[in-house]
XYZ file of C-alpha atoms in Angstrom:
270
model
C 22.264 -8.000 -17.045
C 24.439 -7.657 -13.746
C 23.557 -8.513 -10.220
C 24.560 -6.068 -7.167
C 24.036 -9.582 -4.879
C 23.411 -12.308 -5.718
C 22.239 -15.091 -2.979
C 21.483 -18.783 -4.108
C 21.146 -22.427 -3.251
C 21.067 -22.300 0.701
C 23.109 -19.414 1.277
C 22.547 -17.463 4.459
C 24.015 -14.018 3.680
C 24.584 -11.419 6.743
C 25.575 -7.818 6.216
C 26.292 -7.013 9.758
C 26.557 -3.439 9.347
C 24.701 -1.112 6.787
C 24.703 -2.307 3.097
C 24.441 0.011 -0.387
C 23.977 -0.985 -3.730
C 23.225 1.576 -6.084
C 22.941 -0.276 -9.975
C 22.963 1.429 -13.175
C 21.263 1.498 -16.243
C 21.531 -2.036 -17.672
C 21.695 -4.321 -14.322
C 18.858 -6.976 -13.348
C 18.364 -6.010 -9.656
C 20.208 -4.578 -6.783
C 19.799 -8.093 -4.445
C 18.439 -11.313 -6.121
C 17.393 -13.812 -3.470
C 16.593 -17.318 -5.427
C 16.896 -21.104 -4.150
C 16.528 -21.407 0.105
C 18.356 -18.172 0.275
C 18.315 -15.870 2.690
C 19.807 -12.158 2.903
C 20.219 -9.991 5.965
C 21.389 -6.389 6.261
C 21.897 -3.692 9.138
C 20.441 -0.516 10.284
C 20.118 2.182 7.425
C 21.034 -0.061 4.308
C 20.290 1.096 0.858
C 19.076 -0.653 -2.509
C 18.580 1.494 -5.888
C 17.932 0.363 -9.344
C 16.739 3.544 -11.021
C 15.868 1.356 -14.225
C 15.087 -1.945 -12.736
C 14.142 -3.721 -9.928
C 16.035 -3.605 -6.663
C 14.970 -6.786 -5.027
C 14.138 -10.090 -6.902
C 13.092 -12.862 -5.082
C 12.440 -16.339 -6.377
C 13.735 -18.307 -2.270
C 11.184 -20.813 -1.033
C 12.656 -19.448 2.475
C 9.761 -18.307 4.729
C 11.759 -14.706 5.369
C 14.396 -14.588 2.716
C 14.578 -10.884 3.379
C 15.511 -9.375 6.451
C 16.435 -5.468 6.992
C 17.366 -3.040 9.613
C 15.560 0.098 10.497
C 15.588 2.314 8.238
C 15.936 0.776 4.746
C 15.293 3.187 1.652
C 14.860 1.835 -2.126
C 14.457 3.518 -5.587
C 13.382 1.297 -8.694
C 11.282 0.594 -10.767
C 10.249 -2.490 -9.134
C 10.502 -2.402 -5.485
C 10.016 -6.340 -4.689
C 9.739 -8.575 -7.303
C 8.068 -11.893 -5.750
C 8.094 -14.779 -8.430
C 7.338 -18.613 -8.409
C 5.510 -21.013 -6.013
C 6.424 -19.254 -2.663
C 4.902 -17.937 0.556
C 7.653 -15.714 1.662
C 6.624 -13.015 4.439
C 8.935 -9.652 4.346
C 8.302 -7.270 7.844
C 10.711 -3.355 7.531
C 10.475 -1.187 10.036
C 10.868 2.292 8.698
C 11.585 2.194 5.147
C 11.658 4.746 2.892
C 10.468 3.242 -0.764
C 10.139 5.115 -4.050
C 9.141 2.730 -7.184
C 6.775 2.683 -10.030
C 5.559 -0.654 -8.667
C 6.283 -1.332 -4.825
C 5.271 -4.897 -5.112
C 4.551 -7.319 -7.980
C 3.710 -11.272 -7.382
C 3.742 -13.425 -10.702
C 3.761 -17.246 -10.935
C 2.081 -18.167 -8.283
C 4.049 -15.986 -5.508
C 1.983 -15.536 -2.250
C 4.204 -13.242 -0.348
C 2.838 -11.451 3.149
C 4.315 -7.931 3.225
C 3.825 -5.349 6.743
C 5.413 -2.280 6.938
C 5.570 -1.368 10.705
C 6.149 2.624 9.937
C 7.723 4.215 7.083
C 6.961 5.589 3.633
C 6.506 4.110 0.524
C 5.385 5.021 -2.645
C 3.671 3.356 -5.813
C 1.515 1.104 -6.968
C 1.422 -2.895 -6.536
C 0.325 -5.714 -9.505
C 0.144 -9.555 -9.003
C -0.785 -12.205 -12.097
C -4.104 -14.002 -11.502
C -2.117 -17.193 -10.492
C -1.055 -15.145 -7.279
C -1.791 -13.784 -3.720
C -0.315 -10.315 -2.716
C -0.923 -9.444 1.224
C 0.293 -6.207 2.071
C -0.407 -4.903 5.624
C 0.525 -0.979 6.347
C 0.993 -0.589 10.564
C 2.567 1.709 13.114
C 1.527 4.572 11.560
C 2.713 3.025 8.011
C 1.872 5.517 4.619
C 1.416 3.876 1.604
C 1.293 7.039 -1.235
C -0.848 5.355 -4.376
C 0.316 6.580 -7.483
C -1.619 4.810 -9.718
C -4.320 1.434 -9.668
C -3.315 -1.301 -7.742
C -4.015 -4.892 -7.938
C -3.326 -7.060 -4.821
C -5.435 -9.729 -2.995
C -5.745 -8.084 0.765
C -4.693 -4.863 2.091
C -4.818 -4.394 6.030
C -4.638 -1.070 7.213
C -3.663 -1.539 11.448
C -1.969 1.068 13.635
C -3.143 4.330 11.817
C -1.457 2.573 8.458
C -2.503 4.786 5.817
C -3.587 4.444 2.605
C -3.085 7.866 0.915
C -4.778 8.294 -2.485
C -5.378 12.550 -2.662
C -5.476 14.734 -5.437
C -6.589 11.959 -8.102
C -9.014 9.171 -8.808
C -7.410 5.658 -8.026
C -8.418 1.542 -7.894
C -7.462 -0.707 -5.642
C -8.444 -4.216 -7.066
C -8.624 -6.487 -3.995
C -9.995 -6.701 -0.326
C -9.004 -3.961 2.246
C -9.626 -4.721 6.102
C -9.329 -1.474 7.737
C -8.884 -2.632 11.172
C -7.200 0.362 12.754
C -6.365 2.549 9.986
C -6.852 5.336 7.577
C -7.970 5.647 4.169
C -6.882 9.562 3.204
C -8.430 11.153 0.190
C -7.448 14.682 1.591
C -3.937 14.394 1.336
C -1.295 17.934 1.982
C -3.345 19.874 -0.528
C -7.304 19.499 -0.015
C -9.579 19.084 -3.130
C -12.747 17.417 -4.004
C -14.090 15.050 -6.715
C -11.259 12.697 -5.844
C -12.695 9.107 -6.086
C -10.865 5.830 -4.725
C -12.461 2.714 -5.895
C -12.291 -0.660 -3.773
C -13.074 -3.267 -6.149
C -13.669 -5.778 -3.617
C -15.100 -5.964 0.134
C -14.759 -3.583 2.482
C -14.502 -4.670 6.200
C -13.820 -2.368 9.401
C -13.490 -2.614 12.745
C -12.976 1.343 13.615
C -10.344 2.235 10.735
C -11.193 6.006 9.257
C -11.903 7.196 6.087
C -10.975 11.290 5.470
C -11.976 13.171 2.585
C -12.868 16.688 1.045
C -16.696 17.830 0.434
C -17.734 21.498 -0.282
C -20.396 21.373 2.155
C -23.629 22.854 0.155
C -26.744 20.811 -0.744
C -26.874 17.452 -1.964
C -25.080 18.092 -5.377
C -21.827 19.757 -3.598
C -18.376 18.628 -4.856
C -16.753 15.945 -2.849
C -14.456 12.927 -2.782
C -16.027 9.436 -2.756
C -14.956 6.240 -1.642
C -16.905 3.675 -3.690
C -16.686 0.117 -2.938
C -17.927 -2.432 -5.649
C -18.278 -5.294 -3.098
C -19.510 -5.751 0.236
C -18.942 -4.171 3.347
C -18.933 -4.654 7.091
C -18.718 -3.919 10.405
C -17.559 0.129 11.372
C -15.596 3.363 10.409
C -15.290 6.480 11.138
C -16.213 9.271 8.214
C -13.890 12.451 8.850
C -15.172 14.906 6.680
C -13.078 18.043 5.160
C -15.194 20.857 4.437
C -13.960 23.275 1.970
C -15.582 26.606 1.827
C -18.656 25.565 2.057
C -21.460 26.866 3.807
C -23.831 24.241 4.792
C -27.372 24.334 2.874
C -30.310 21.981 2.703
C -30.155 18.427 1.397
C -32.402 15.891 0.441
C -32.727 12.855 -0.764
C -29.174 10.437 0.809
C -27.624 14.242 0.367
C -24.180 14.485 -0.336
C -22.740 11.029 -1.233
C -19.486 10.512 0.219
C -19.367 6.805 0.395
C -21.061 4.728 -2.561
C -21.718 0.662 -2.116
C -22.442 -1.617 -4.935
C -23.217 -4.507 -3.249
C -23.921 -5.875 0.368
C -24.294 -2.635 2.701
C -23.649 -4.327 6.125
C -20.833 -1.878 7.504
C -21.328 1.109 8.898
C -19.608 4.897 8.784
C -20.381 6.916 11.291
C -19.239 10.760 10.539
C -16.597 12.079 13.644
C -16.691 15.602 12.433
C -15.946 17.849 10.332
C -13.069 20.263 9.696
């Protein structure tokens, strides 16, 4: 299939100004970055593949990627990261729609941080890679479906935004300054977001939706199949309920399967 651009060998490729590439049904990807290659574009650029994926990289260059403010995407695949790299991509105000945002196969090890923007998906990686992903400066990552990735760091009020369904996140999340969001726009309960992995705060928040009754009220859950440590803050929703005796660990909002270390300490309620 076609190319929009293709960057090779050690090419150093600079789009001073903004840069579009919108490819149709049939192409391989909007940008492929392979070799030592390196592609940079200005504020605003654009990169669609409404069938495929928009950027493909395969460059053992440390940042082989480099965008402007302001970058939007629709694919399939957002970033494709393949082969024996370590490649770290940092946007600043993107706007991305795919299936999957991120995918690392072959042994890819890429370090992804969103400082702001919006981007929605999922995210996969093989078992013979490591997918980082951090979400910062207010960052929103809309989950769409499970996700697979080694380490998600939530800094900055990065949120992770999983409402209105029941999702998995396979991997560790570090919520360091951040916000897991099982409210979402339009409140419900019996939402459940599963971290199947460790759990480790230092003051992130977790907000979700509980009918506030006696201990077998509605609610969303977080459950976390791993461990979990240090603190965060519970921000509970409550929706039309009004407020009974409990007993027993009442209404369970936050579920741990294995070491319960960390701590969640409810802020209020709304």
């Amino acid at each position: 299939g076609s190319i929009g651009f293709l960057t090779n060998a050690n090419a150093q490729s600079t789009i001073n100004g903004w840069l579009r590439i919108d490819v149709g049904s049939g192409g391989a990807s909007a940008a492929n970055i392979q070799g030592n290659a390196t592609l940079s574009m200005g504020l605003d650029s654009a990169l669609n593949h409404p069938t495929g994926t928009a950027v493909s990289i395969s460059s053992t260059h440390t940042t082989p990627l480099v965008a402007g403010s302001g970058l939007a995407m629709t694919a399939i695949t957002g970033f494709a990261y393949t082969g024996a790299i370590s490649p770290s991509t940092n946007l600043t105000n993107a706007t991305v729609n795919a299936t999957t945002l991120w995918s690392a196969t072959t042994g890819a090890q890429p370090n992804f941080r969103a400082n702001g923007g919006n981007y929605t998906g999922t995210s996969t990686q093989d078992t013979a890679s490591t997918l980082t992903i951090t979400l910062a400066d207010a960052a929103v990552w809309n989950l769409t479906a499970d996700a697979t990735l080694a380490s998600l760091n939530l800094e900055g009020n990065g949120t992770l935004a999983a409402a209105s369904a029941s999702r998995t996140v396979i991997g560790n999340v570090n919520n360091i300054s951040g916000l897991v969001d099982l409210s979402g726009i339009t409140p419900q309960t019996n939402d459940t977001l599963t971290f199947n992995g460790d759990h480790a705060a230092s003051g992130g928040a977790v907000r979700l939706d509980t009918t506030l009754g006696d201990s077998t009220s509605p609610t969303d859950q977080l459950h976390i199949t791993g461990d979990t440590s240090g603190s965060a803050m519970l921000d509970v929703r409550n929706l039309a309920g009004a407020g009974a005796k409990t007993t027993g660990d009442g209404i369970l909002v936050v579920q741990v399967d294995g070491n319960s270390a960390g701590t969640f300490a409810l802020v209020g309620r709304t």
